[in-house]
Short mmCIF file of C-alpha atoms in Angstrom, two decimals:
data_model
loop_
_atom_site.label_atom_id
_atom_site.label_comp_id
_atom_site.label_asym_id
_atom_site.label_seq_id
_atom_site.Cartn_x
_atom_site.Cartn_y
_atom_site.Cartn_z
CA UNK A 1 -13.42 50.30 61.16
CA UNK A 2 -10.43 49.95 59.04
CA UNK A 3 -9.45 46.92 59.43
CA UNK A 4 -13.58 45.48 58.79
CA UNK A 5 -13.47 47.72 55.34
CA UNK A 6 -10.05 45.83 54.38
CA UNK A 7 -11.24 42.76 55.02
CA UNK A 8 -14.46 43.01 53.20
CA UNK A 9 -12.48 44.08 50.12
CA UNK A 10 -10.03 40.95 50.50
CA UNK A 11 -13.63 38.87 50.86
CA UNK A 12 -14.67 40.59 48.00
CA UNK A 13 -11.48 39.74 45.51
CA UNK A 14 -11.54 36.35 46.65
CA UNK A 15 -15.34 36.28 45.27
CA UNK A 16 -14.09 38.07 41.90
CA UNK A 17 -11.24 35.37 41.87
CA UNK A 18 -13.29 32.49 42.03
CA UNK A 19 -15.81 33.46 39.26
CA UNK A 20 -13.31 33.87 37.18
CA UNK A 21 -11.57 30.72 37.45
CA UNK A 22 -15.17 29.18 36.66
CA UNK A 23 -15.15 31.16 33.03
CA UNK A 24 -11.37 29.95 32.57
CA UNK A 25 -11.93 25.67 33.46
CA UNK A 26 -14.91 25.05 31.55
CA UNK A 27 -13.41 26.27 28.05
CA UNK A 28 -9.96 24.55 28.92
CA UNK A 29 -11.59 21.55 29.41
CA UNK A 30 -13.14 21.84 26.19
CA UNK A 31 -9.78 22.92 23.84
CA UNK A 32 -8.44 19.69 25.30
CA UNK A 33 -11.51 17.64 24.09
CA UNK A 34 -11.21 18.84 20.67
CA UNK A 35 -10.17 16.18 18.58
CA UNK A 36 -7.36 16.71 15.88
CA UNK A 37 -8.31 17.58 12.53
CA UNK A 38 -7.04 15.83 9.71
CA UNK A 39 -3.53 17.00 9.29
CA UNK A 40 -3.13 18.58 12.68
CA UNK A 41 -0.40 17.42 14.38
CA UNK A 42 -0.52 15.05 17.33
CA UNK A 43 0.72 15.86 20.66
CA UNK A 44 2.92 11.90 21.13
CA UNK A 45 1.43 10.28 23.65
CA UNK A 46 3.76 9.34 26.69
CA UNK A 47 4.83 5.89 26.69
CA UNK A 48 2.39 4.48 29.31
CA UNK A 49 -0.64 6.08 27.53
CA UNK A 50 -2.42 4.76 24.26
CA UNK A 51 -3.78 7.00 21.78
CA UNK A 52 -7.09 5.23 20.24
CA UNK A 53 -10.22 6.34 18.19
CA UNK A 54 -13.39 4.55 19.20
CA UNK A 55 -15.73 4.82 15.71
CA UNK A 56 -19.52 5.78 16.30
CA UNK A 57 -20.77 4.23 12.90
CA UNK A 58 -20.45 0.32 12.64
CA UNK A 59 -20.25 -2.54 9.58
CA UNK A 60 -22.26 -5.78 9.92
CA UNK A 61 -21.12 -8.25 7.15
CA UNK A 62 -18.70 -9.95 8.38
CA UNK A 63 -18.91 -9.45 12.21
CA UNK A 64 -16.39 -9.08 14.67
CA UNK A 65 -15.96 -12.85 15.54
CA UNK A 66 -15.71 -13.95 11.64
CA UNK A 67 -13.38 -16.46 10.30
CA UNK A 68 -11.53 -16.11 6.93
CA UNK A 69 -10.31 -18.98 4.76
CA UNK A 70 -6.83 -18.75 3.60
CA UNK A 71 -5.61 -21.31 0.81
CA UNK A 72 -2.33 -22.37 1.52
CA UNK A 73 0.15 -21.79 -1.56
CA UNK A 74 3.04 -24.19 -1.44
CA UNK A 75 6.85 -23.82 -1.90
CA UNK A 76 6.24 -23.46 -5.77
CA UNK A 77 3.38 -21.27 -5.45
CA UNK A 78 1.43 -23.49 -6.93
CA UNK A 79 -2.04 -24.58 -4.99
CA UNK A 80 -0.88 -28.32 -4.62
CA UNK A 81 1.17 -29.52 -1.76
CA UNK A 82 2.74 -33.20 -1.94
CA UNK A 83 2.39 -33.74 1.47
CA UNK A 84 -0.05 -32.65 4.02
CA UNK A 85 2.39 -31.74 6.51
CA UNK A 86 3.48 -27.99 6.63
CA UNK A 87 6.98 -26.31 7.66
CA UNK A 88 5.35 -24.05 10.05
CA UNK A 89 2.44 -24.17 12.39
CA UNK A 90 -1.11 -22.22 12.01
CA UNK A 91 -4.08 -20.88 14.23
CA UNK A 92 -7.39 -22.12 13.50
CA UNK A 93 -8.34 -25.37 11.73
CA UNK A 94 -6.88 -26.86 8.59
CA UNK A 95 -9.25 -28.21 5.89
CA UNK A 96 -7.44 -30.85 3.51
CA UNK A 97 -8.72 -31.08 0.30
CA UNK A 98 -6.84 -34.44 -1.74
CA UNK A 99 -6.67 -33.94 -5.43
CA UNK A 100 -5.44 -36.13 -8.24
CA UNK A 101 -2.27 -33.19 -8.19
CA UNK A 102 -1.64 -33.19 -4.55
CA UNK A 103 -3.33 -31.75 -1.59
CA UNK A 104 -4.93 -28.01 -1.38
CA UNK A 105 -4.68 -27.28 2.27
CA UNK A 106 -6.97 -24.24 3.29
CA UNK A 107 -6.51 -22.78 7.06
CA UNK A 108 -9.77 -21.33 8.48
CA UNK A 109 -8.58 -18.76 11.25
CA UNK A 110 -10.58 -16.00 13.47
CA UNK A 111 -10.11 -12.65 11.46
CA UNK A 112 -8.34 -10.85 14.20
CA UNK A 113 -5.75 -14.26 14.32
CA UNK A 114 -5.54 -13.91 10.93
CA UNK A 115 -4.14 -10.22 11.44
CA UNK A 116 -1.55 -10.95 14.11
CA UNK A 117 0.29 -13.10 11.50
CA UNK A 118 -0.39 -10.62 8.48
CA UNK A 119 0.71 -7.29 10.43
CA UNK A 120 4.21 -8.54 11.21
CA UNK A 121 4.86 -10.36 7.19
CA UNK A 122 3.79 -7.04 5.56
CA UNK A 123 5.19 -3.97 8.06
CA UNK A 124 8.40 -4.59 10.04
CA UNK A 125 7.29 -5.26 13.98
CA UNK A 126 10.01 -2.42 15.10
CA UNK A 127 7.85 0.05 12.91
CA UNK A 128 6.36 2.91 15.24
CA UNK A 129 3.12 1.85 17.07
CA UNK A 130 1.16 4.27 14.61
CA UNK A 131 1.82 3.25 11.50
CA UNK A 132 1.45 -0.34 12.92
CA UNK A 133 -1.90 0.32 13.96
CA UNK A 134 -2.24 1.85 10.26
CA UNK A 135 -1.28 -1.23 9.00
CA UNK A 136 -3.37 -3.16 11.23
CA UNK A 137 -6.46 -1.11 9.85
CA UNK A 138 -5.64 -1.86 6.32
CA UNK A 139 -4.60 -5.15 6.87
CA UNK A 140 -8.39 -5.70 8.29
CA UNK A 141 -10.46 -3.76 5.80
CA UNK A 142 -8.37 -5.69 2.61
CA UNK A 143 -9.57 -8.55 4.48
CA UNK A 144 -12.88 -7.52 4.71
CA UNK A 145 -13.14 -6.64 1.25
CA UNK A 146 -12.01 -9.54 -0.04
CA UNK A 147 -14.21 -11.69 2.09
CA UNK A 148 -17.44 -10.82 0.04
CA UNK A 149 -16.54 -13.59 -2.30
CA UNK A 150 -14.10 -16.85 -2.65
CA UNK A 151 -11.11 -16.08 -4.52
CA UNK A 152 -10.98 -20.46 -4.81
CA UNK A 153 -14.91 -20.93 -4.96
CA UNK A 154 -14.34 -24.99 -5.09
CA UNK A 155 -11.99 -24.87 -1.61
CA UNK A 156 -14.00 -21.91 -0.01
CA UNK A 157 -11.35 -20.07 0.41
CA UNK A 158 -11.05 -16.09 0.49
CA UNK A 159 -7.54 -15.45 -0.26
CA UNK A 160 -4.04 -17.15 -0.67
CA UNK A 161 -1.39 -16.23 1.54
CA UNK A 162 1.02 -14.40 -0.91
CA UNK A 163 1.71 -11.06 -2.30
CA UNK A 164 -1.40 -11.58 -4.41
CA UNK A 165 -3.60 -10.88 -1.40
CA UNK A 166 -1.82 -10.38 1.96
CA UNK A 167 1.20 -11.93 2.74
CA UNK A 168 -0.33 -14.39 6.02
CA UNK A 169 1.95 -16.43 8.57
CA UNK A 170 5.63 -15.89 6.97
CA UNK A 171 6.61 -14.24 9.88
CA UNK A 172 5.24 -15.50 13.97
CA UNK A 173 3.09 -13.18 15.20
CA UNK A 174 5.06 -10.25 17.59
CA UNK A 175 3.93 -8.36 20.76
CA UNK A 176 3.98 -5.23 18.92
CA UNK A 177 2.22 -5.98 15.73
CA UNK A 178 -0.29 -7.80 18.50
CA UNK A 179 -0.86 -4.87 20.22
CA UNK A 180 -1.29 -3.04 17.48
CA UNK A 181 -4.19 -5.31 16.03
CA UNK A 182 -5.77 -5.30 19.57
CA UNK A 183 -5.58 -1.34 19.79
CA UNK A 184 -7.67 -1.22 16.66
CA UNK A 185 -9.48 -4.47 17.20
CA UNK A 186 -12.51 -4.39 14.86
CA UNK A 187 -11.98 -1.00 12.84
CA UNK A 188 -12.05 -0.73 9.06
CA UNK A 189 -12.25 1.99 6.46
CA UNK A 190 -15.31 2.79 4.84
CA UNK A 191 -16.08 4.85 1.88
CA UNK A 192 -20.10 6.04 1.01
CA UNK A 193 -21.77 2.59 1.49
CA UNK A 194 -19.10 0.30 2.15
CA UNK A 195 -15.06 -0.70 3.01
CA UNK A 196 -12.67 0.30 0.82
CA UNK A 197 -10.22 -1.58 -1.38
CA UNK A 198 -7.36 -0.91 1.10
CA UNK A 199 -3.94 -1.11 -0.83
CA UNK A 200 -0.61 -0.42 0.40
CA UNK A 201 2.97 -0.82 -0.73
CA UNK A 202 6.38 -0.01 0.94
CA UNK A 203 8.02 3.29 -0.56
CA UNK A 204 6.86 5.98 -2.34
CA UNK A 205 8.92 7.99 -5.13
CA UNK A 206 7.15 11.58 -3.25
CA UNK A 207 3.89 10.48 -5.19
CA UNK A 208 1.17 7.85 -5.54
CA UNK A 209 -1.01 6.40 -8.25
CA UNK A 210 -4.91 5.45 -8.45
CA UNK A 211 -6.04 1.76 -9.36
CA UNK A 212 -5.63 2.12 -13.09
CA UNK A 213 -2.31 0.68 -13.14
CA UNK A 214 -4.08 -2.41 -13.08
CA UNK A 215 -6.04 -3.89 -15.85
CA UNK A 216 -9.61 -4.26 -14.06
CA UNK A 217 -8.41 -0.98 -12.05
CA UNK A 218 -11.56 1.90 -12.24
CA UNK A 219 -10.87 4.99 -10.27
CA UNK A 220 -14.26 5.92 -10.47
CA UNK A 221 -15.00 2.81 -8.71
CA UNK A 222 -12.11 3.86 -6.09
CA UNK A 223 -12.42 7.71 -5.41
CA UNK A 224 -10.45 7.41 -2.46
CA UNK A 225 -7.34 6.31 -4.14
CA UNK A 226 -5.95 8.52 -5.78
CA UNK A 227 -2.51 10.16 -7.39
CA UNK A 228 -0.78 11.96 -5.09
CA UNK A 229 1.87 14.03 -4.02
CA UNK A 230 3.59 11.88 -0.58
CA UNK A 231 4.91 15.16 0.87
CA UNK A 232 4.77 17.13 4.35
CA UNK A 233 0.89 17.86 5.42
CA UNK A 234 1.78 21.07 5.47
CA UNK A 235 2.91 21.55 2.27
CA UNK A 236 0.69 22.52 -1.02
CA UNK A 237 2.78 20.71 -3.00
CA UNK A 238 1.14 19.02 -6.30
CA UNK A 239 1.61 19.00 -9.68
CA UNK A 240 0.57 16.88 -12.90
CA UNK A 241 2.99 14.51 -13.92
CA UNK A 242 1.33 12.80 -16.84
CA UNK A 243 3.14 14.03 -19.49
CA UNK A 244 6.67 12.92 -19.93
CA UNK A 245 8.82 16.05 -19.74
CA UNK A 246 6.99 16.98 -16.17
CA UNK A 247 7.54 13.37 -14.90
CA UNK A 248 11.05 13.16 -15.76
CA UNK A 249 12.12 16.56 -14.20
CA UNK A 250 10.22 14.97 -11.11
CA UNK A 251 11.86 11.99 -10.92
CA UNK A 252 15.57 12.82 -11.62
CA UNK A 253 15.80 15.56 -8.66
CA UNK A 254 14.90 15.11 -4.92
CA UNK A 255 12.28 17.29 -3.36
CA UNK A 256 12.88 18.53 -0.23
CA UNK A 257 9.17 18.44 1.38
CA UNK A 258 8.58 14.68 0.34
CA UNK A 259 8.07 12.47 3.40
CA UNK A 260 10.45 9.28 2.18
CA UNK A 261 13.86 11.92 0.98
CA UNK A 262 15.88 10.04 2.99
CA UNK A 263 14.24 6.02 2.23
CA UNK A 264 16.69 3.88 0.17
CA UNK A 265 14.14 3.05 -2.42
CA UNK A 266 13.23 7.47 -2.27
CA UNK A 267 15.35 7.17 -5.42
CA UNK A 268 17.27 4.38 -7.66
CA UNK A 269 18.23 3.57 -11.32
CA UNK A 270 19.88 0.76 -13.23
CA UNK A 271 21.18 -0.54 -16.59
CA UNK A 272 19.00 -2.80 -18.39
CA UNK A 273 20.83 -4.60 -21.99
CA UNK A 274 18.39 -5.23 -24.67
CA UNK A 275 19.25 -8.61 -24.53
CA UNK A 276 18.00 -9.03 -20.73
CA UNK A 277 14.73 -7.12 -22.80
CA UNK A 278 14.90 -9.76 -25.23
CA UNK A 279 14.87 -12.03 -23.05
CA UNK A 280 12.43 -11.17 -20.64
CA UNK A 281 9.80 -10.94 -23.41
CA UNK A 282 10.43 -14.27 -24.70
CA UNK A 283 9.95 -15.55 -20.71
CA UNK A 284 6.59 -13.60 -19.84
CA UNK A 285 4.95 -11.93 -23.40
CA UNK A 286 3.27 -15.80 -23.72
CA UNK A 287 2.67 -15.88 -20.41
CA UNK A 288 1.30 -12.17 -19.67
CA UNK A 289 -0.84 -12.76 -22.36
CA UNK A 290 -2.72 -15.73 -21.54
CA UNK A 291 -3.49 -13.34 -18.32
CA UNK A 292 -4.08 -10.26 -19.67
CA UNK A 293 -6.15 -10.05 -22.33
CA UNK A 294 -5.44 -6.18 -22.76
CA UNK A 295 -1.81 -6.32 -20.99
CA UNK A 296 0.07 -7.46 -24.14
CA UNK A 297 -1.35 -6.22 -27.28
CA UNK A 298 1.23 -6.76 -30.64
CA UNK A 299 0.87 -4.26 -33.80
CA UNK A 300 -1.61 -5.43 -37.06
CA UNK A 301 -1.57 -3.33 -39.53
CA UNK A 302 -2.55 0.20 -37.87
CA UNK A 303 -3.61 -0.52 -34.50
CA UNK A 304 -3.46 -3.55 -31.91
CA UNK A 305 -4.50 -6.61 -31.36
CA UNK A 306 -4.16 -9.80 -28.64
CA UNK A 307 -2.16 -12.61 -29.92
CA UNK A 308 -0.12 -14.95 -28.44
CA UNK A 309 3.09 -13.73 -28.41
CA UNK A 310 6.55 -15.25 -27.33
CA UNK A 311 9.04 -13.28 -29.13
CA UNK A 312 8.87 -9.95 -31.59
CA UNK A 313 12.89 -10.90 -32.13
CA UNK A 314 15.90 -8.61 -31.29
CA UNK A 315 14.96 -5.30 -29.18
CA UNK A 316 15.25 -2.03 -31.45
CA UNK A 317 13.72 0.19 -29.11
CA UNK A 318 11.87 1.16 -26.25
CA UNK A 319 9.55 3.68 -24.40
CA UNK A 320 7.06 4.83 -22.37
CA UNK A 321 4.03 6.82 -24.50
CA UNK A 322 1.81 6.81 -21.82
CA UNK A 323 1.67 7.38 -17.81
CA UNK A 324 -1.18 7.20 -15.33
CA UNK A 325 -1.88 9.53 -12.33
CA UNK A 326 0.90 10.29 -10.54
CA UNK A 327 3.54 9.15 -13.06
CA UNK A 328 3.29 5.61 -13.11
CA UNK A 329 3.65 4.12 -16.30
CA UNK A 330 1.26 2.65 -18.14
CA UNK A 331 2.19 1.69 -22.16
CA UNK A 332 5.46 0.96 -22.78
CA UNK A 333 6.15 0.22 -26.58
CA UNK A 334 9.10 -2.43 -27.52
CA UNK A 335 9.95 -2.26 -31.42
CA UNK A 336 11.31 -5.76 -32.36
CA UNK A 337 12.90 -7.06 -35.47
CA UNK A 338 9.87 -9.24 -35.96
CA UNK A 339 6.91 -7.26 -34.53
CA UNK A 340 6.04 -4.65 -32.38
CA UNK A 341 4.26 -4.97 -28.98
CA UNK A 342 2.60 -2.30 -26.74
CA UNK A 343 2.64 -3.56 -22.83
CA UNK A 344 -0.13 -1.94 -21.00
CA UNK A 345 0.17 -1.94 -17.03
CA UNK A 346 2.40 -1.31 -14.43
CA UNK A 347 3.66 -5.37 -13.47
CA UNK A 348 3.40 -5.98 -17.13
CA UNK A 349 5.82 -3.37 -17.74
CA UNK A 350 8.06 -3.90 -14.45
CA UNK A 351 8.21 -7.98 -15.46
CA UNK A 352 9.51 -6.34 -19.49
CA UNK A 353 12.63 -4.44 -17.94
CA UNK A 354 13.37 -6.36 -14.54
CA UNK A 355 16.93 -7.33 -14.67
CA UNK A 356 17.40 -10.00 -12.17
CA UNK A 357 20.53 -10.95 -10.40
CA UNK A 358 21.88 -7.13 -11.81
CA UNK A 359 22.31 -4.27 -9.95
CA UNK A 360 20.41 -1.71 -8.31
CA UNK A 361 21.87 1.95 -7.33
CA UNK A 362 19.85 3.08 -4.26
CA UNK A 363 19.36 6.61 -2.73
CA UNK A 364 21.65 5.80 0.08
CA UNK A 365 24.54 4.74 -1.59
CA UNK A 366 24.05 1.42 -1.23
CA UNK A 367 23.44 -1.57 -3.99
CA UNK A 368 20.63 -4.09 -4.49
CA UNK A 369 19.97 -6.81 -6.03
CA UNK A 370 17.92 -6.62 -8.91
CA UNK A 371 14.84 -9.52 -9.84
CA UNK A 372 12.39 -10.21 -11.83
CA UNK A 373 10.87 -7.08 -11.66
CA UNK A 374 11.89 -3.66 -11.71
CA UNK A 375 11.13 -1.73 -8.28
CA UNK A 376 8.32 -0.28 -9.90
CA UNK A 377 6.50 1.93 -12.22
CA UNK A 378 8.16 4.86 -11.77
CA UNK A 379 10.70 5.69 -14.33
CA UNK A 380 12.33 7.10 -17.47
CA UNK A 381 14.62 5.34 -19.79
CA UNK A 382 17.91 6.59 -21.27
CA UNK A 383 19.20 5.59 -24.27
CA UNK A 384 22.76 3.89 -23.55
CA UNK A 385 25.17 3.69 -27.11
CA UNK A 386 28.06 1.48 -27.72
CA UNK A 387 30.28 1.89 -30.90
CA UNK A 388 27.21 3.85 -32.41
CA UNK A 389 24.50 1.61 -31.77
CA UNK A 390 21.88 1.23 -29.34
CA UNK A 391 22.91 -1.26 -26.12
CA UNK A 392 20.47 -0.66 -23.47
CA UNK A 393 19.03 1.57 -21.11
CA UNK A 394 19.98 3.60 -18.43
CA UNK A 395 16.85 3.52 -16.12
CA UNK A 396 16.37 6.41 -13.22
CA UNK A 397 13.43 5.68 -10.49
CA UNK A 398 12.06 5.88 -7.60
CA UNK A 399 9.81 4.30 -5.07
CA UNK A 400 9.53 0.19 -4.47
CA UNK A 401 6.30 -1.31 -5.15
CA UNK A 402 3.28 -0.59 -7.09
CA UNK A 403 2.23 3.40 -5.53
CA UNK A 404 -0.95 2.91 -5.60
CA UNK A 405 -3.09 3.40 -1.57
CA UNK A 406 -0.63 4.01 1.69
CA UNK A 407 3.03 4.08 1.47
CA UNK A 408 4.17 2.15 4.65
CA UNK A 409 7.48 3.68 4.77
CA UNK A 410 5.37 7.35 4.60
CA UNK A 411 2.90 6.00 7.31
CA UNK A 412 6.46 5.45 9.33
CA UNK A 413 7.61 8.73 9.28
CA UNK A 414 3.91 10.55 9.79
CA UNK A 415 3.57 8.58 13.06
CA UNK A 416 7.35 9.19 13.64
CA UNK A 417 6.36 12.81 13.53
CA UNK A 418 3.49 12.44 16.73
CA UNK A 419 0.86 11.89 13.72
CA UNK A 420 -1.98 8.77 15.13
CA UNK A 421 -3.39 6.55 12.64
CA UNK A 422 -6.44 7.49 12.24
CA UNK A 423 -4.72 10.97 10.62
CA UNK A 424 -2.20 8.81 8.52
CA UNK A 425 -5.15 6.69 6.72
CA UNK A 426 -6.88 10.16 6.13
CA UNK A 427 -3.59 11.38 4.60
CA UNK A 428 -2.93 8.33 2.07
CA UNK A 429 -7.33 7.36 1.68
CA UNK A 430 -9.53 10.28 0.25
CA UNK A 431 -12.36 10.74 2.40
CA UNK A 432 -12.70 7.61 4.35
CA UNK A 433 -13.98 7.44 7.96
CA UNK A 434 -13.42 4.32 10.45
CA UNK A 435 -16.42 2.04 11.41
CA UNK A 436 -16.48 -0.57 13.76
CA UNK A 437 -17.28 -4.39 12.86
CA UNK A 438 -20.43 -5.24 15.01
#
């Protein structure tokens, strides 16, 4: 009798046992189904797995099989080559169009073709996978955009294959920067009823800008670019650095929660003469002008005009009186001995103060070489005396490149940290959500 009544008990925990293991499995399962929210951190997948997003909503125009048209720039960056023969081979088909200057050579390649030899000539190919599959992502929807319309209407073509759009072919295509096109194969960013204007540049000073650095720039056009600080997720960090006292206590200390700290470009400075100021405005004012009809304004009586302008004689002074989101600047005013001129714009005013062939502190300790323009936007300018009178400028900055969409040195470290890159667009694109082209 005993032993029946302890065995009916041990029947009877077994039962109890079971049922609950059935309430335990079913909401496991379903905490590891979750999918990260933005800003949650990613468990890093183990080498022989891939971590990939499959987007629900799709884009029709241009499909998946499309083929861009890229013109050709040659060595002098002009559109007309002398020959018809190239230094380096291309996917796709060449079109040869003979003018009275020289040839225009456009190369019509399959989108995704097109990527594997953008991906590796904008983001180094030993980057981690994530941010290369960030890239990838951007690389495609800048693409996209940008094949709604010719940029060379008479050749067809959609872009060049500079800095001006993407730089295309400078480097051979690479099994990583491959697989990182593949992984993503198809996806761009949308934002409400179509892709976004994807920028990206290569280090961030711990903040970003919005598309008003540029003269045809509208932020209202471009919500989901916007100034920010390029810190930790996890930080609140974020303050206004318009005005010129904030932005200068910004960028002459080092913040310990910003994501690039420890990037070479994090921080920099240099001296610039007022003769190399002179200089440069006698080399680009003319030139700037012709281009931007609001970029280089000079002083008539009480406010300011367009003229051509090649020289406002020697430098007296200079500064910034204005700065965009993010603390990018955006009017710098040079007071000559024959005029006055207010630059508007953040190349503009990088091409004013570059200093090339000088020198180029970095946050590492090391030294670059400085060119025609200065790393970017992101600045304040000391005033440098000899024997009593004004010489030059000491310049402190930070960041390389214009700050305005994803920083690809930030992107780095994010997917250094386990962070996938579908979570690193989120962080550096307001609002945006992946699609699929059809």
């Amino acid at each position: 009798m005993y032993k029946r009544r302890l065995k009916q008990k041990a029947m009877l925990l077994v039962v109890l046992l079971g049922f609950l293991i059935l309430l335990i499995v079913p909401e496991t399962r379903r905490e590891q189904e979750e999918v990260p929210q933005e800003g949650e951190l990613l468990e890093i997948p183990k080498e022989d797995e891939e971590y990939t997003v499959t987007p629900e909503e799709t884009w029709e125009m241009p499909q998946a099989d499309a083929k861009i048209r890229v013109l050709i720039l040659a060595e002098d960056g002009g559109i007309f080559h002398e020959e018809k023969e190239l230094n380096r081979e291309y996917p796709g088909e060449l079109v040869y169009y003979e003018e009275e200057d020289g040839w225009v050579i456009v190369n019509e390649v399959p989108l995704e073709e097109y990527l594997c030899r953008v991906v590796p000539s904008e983001m180094p190919s030993t980057y981690a996978k994530e941010a290369l599959k960030a890239q990838a992502v951007c690389a495609r929807t800048y693409a996209v955009w940008q094949m709604r319309e010719y940029a060379y209407p008479e050749y067809e073509a959609h872009v060049n294959d500079s800095v001006s759009y993407q730089v295309y072919n400078h480097i051979e295509s690479q099994e990583s920067t491959n697989q990182a096109v593949e992984a993503t194969k198809g996806q761009i960013m949308l934002y409400g009823d179509g892709p976004v204007k994807a920028y990206y540049f290569s280090s961030s000073c711990g903040s970003t800008t919005d598309e008003n650095i540029w003269e045809k720039g509208d932020r209202d056009q471009t919500p989901y670019i916007k100034g920010r600080r390029v810190s930790d997720p996890a930080s609140e960090s974020d303050s206004d650095l318009t005005g010129e006292e904030e932005f200068s206590e910004f960028i002459r200390k080092k913040h310990g929660d910003d994501l690039e700290i420890s990037e070479p470009w994090y921080r920099w400075n240099c001296y610039v003469p007022l003769e190399q100021i002179e200089q440069n405005v006698n080399t680009w004012a003319g030139v700037r002008a012709q281009h931007s009809k609001d970029g280089v304004l000079r002083q008539e009586d009480e406010g300011y005009i367009w003229q051509e302008t090649d020289s406002i004689g020697n430098i007296q002074e200079a500064k910034i009186i204005t700065r965009n989101t993010g603390g990018a600047a955006h009017e710098l005013l040079l007071i000559g001995s024959g005029g006055v001129l207010k630059i508007k714009y953040e190349y503009n005013i990088r091409l004013m103060l570059g200093i090339p062939g000088g020198e180029i502190h970095k946050n590492d300790g090391s030294m670059g070489e400085g060119g025609s323009l200065l790393p970017s936007g992101y600045f304040v300018m000391e005033a440098v005396e000899e024997e009593g009178k004004l010489a030059g400028y000491q310049i402190y900055g930070g960041g390389l490149g214009h700050g305005a969409g994803m920083s690809q040195n930030g992107a780095r470290i994010l997917a250094e940290r386990g962070y996938g890159y579908d979570q690193i667009l989120q962080y550096f694109y307001h609002e945006i959500r992946l699609a699929r082209l059809e």
